[in-house]
Coordinates of C-alpha atoms and ligand atoms in Angstrom, one line a residue:
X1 CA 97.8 72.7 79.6
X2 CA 99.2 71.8 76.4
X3 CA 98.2 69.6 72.9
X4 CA 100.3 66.6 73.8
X5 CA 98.0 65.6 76.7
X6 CA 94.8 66.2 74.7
X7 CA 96.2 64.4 72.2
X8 CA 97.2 61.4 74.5
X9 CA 93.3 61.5 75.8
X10 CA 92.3 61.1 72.1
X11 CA 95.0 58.4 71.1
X12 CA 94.9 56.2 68.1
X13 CA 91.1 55.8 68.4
X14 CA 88.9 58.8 69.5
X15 CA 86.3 56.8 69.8
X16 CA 87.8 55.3 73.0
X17 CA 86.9 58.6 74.9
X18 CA 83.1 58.2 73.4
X19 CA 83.1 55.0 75.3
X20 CA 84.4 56.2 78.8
X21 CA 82.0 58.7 78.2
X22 CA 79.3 56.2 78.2
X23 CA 80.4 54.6 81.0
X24 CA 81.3 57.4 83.4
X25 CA 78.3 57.3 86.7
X26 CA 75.8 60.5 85.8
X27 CA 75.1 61.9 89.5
X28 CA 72.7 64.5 90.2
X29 CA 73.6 65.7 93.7
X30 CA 71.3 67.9 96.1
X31 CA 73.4 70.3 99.3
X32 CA 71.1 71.1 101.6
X33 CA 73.9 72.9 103.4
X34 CA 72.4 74.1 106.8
X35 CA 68.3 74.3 105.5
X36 CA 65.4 71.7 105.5
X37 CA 63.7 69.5 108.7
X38 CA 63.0 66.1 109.4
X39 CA 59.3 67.2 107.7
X40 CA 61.4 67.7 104.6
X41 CA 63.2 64.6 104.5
X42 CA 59.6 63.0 105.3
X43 CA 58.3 64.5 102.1
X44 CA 61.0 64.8 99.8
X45 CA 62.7 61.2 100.0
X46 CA 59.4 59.3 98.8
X47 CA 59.1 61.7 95.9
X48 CA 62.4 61.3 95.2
X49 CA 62.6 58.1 95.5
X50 CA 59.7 57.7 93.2
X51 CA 61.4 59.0 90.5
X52 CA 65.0 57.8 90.8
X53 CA 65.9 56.1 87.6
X54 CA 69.1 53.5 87.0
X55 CA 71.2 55.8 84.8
X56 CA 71.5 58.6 87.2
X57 CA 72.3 58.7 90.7
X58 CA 70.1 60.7 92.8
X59 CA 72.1 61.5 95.9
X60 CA 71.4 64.1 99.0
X61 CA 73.7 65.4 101.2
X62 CA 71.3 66.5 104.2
X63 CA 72.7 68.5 107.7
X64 CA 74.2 65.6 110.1
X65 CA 71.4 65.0 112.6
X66 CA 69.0 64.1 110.3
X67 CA 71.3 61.2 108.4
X68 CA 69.6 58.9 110.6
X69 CA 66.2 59.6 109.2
X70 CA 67.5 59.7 105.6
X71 CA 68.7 56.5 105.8
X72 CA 65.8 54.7 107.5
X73 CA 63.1 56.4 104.2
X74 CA 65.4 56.0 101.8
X75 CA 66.3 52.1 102.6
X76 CA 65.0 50.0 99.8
X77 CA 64.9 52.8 97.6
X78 CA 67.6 54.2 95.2
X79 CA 67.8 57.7 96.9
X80 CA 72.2 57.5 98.3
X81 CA 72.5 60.2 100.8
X82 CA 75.8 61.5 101.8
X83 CA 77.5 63.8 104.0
X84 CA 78.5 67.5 103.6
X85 CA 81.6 67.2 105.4
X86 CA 83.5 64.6 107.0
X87 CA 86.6 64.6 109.8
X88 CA 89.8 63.5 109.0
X89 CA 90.3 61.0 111.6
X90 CA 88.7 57.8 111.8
X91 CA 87.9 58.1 115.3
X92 CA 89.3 60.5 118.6
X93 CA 88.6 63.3 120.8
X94 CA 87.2 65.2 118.3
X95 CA 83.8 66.8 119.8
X96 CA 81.7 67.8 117.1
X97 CA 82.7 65.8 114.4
X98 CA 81.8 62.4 112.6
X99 CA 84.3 59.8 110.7
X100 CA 84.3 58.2 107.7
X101 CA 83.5 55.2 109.1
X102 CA 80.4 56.4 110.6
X103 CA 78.9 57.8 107.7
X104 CA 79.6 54.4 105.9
X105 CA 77.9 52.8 108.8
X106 CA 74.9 54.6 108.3
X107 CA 74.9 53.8 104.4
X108 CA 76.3 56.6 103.2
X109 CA 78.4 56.0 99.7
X110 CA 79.4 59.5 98.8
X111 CA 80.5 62.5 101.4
X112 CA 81.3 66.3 100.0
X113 CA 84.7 67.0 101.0
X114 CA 86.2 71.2 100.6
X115 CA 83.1 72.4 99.8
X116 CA 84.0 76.4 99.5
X117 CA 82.0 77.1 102.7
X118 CA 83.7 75.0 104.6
X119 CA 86.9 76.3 103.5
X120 CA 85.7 79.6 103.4
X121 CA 84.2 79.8 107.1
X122 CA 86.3 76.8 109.0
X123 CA 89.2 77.9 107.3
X124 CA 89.8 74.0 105.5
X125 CA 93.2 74.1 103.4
X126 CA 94.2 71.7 100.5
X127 CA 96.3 69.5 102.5
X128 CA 92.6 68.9 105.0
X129 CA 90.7 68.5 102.2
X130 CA 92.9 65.5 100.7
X131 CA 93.7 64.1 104.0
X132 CA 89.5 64.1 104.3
X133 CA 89.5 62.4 101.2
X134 CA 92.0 59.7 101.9
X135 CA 89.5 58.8 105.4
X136 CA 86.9 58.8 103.1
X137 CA 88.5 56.0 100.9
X138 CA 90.2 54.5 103.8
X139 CA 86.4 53.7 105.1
X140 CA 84.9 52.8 101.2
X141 CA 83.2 56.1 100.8
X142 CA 83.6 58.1 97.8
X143 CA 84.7 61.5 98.3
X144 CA 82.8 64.6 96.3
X145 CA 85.6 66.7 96.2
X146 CA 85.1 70.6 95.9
X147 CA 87.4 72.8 93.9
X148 CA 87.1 76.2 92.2
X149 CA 88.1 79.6 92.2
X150 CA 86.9 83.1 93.5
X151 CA 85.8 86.2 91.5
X152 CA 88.9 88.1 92.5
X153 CA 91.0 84.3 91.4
X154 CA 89.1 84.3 88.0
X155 CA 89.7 88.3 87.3
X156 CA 93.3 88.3 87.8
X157 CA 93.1 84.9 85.2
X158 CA 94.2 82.7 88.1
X159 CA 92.0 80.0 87.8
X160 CA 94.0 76.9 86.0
X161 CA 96.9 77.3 88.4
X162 CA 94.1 77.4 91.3
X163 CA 92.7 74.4 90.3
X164 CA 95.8 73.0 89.4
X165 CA 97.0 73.8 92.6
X166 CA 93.8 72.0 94.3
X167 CA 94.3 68.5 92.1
X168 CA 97.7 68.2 92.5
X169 CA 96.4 68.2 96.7
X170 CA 93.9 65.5 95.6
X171 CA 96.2 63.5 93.7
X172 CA 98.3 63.0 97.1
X173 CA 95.5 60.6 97.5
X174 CA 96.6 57.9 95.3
X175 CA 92.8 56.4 95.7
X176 CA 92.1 59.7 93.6
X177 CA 91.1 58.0 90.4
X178 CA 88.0 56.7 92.2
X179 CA 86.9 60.2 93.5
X180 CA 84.5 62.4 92.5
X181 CA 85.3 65.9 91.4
X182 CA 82.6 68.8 91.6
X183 CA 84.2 72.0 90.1
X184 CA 81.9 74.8 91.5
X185 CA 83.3 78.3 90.8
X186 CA 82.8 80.1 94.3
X187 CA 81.5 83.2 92.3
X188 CA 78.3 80.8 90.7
X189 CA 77.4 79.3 94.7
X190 CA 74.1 80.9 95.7
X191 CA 74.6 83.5 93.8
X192 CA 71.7 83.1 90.9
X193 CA 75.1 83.8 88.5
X194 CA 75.9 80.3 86.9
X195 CA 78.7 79.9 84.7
X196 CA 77.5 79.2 81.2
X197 CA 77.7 75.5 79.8
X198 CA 80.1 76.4 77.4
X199 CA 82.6 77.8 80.1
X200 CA 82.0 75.4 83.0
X201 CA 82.9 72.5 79.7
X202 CA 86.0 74.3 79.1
X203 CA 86.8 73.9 82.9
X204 CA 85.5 70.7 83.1
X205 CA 87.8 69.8 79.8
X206 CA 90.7 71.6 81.1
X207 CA 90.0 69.6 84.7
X208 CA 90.0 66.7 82.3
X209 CA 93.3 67.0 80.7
X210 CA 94.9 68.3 84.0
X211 CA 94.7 65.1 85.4
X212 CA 95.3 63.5 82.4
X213 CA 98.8 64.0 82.2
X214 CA 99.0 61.6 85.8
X215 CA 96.6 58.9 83.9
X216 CA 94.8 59.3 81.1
X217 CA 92.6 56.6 81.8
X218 CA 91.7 57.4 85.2
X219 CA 90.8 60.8 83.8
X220 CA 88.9 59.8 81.1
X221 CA 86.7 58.2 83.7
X222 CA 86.8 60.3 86.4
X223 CA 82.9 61.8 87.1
X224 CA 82.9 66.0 86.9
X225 CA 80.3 67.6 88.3
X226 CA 79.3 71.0 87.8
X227 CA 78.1 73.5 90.9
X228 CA 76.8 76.8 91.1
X229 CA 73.3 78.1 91.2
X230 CA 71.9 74.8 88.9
X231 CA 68.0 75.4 88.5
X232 CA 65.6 73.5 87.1
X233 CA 65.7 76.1 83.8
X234 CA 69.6 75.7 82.9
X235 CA 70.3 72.3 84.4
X236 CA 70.0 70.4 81.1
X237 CA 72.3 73.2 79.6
X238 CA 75.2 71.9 81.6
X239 CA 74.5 68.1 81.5
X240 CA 74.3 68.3 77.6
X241 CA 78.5 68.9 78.0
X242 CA 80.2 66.1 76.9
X243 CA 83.1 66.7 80.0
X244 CA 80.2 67.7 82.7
X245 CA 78.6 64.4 84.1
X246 CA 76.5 65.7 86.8
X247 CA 75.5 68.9 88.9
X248 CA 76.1 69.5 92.6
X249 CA 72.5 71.3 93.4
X250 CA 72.4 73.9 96.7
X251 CA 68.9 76.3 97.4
X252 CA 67.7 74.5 94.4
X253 CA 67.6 70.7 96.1
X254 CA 65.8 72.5 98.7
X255 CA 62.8 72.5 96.4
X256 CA 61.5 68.7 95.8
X257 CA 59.6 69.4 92.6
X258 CA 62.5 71.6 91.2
X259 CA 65.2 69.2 92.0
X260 CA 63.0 66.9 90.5
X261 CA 63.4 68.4 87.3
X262 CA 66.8 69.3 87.2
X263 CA 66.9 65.1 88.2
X264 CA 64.6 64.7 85.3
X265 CA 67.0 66.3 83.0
X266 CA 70.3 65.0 83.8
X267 CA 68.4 61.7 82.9
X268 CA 67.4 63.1 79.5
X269 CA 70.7 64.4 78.8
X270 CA 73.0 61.1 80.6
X271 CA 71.2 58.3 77.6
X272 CA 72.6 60.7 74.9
X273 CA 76.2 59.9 72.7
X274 CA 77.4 63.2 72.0
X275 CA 80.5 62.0 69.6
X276 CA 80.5 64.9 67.3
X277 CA 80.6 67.7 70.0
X278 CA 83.0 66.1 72.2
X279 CA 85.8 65.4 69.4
X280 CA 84.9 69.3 67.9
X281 CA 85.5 70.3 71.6
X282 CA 88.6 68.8 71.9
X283 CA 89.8 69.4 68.9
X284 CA 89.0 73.3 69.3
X285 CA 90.9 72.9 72.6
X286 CA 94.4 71.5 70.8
X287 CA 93.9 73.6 68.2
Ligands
LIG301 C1 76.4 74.2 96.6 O1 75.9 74.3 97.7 O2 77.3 73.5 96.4 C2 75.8 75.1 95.5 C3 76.3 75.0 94.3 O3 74.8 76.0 95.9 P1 73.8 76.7 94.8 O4 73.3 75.7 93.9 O5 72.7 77.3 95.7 O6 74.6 77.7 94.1

């Protein structure tokens, strides 16, 4: 990553980038993964939904089967659900999975694409996880794609080119510059060892700039989420990052009064302008 593209996302007018800022969506996402009941959805979408405000999005990514139920307590509200995962087909003899189509059907806006479990334990490669993505946008449902490194990646000072590696799949997509992009260092997921705020910004920043020099304006807007054991006691930590504009939540979505507050937070944080530490960041970052 190099000066000239940071210097292209500040331009003439830094102040621009305040703006997009401003205007990226805030998101607060909750992973149940492979947890929770239709009792939980029963008691967790109406708190939930009590407490969804217009400058974040709330949005829960439940297992599959109970979709169906989500949908029908969260109708009316502002609760979004979404899918974990997603085939890469819009339809066939595929036993087991579910299209992009269908999810839309059911009202879903968002679906997790690559999360590192599923490319972990079902083995899904880059060239999957973009081709999921272009279904996704092929049925008007915005991906939440999943990048990041391993320990072993981050030790050996991988972690750029492995990202790298897993945009430049993404970008494939042309319809990328209306994705979502949740940067969740596998060594942070379930692990109760988050990345700090100051290093998941530089990721986020260096995320930024990497898909910057394809379009800067598309960049400049793109949503970044951060993943990897968020609780309710360092959430606000990473939403305070001028580059961070949301958190992907796992065991901690599981509890409704703790996502609750990490929700709570990301609303505190999202009404803020933060010009002064977003120009010192990036100008630390040219420097
Ligand atoms: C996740 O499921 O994407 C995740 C980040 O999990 P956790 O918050 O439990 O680390």
């Amino acid at each position: 990553m190099n000066a000239a593209i940071l210097r292209q996302l500040l331009k003439a007018d830094p102040y621009a980038q305040v703006d997009d800022a401003a205007e990226r969506q805030k998101l607060v996402v909750g992973n149940w993964k492979m947890h929770g009941s239709l009792a939980l959805c029963r008691e967790a979408i109406p708190a939930l939904a009590r407490s969804v405000s217009p400058e974040v999005q709330l949005v829960l990514c439940p297992p599959a089967p109970f979709l169906g139920e989500v949908a029908r307590l969260a109708q009316g509200t502002a609760v979004q659900y979404s899918g974990q995962d997603v085939a890469e087909q819009q339809s066939g003899a595929r036993t087991g999975e579910w299209s992009a189509g269908m999810l839309a059907e059911l009202g879903c806006r968002y679906t997790l694409v690559g999360h590192s479990e599923r490319r972990q334990h079902h083995y899904e490669d880059d060239a999957l996880i973009a081709a999921k993505a272009r279904a996704c946008q092929d049925a008007g449902i915005t991906p939440i794609v999943c990048i990041g490194e391993s320990e072993a990646e981050r030790e050996r000072g991988e972690t750029a080119q492995v990202l790298y590696n897993q945009l430049d799949w993404l970008m494939t997509t042309p319809l990328w510059r209306q994705a979502i992009v949740a940067y969740e260092p596998r060594w942070a997921i379930g692990t109760n060892h988050p990345a700090t705020p100051e290093l998941a910004q530089q990721t986020h920043a260096l995320i930024r700039a990497y898909l910057a020099q394809t379009d800067a304006v598309a960049a400049a807007k793109i949503p970044l989420l951060y993943g990897g054991s968020v609780k309710a006691d360092n959430a606000a930590g990473f939403m305070a990052m001028p580059d961070i504009d949301g958190v992907l939540v796992g065991g901690a979505s599981l509890d409704t009064a703790s996502f609750l507050e990490i929700y709570a937070s990301a609303v505190l944080c999202g009404s803020e302008h933060r010009p002064v530490q977003q120009l010192a960041q990036l100008a630390r970052m040219v420097a």
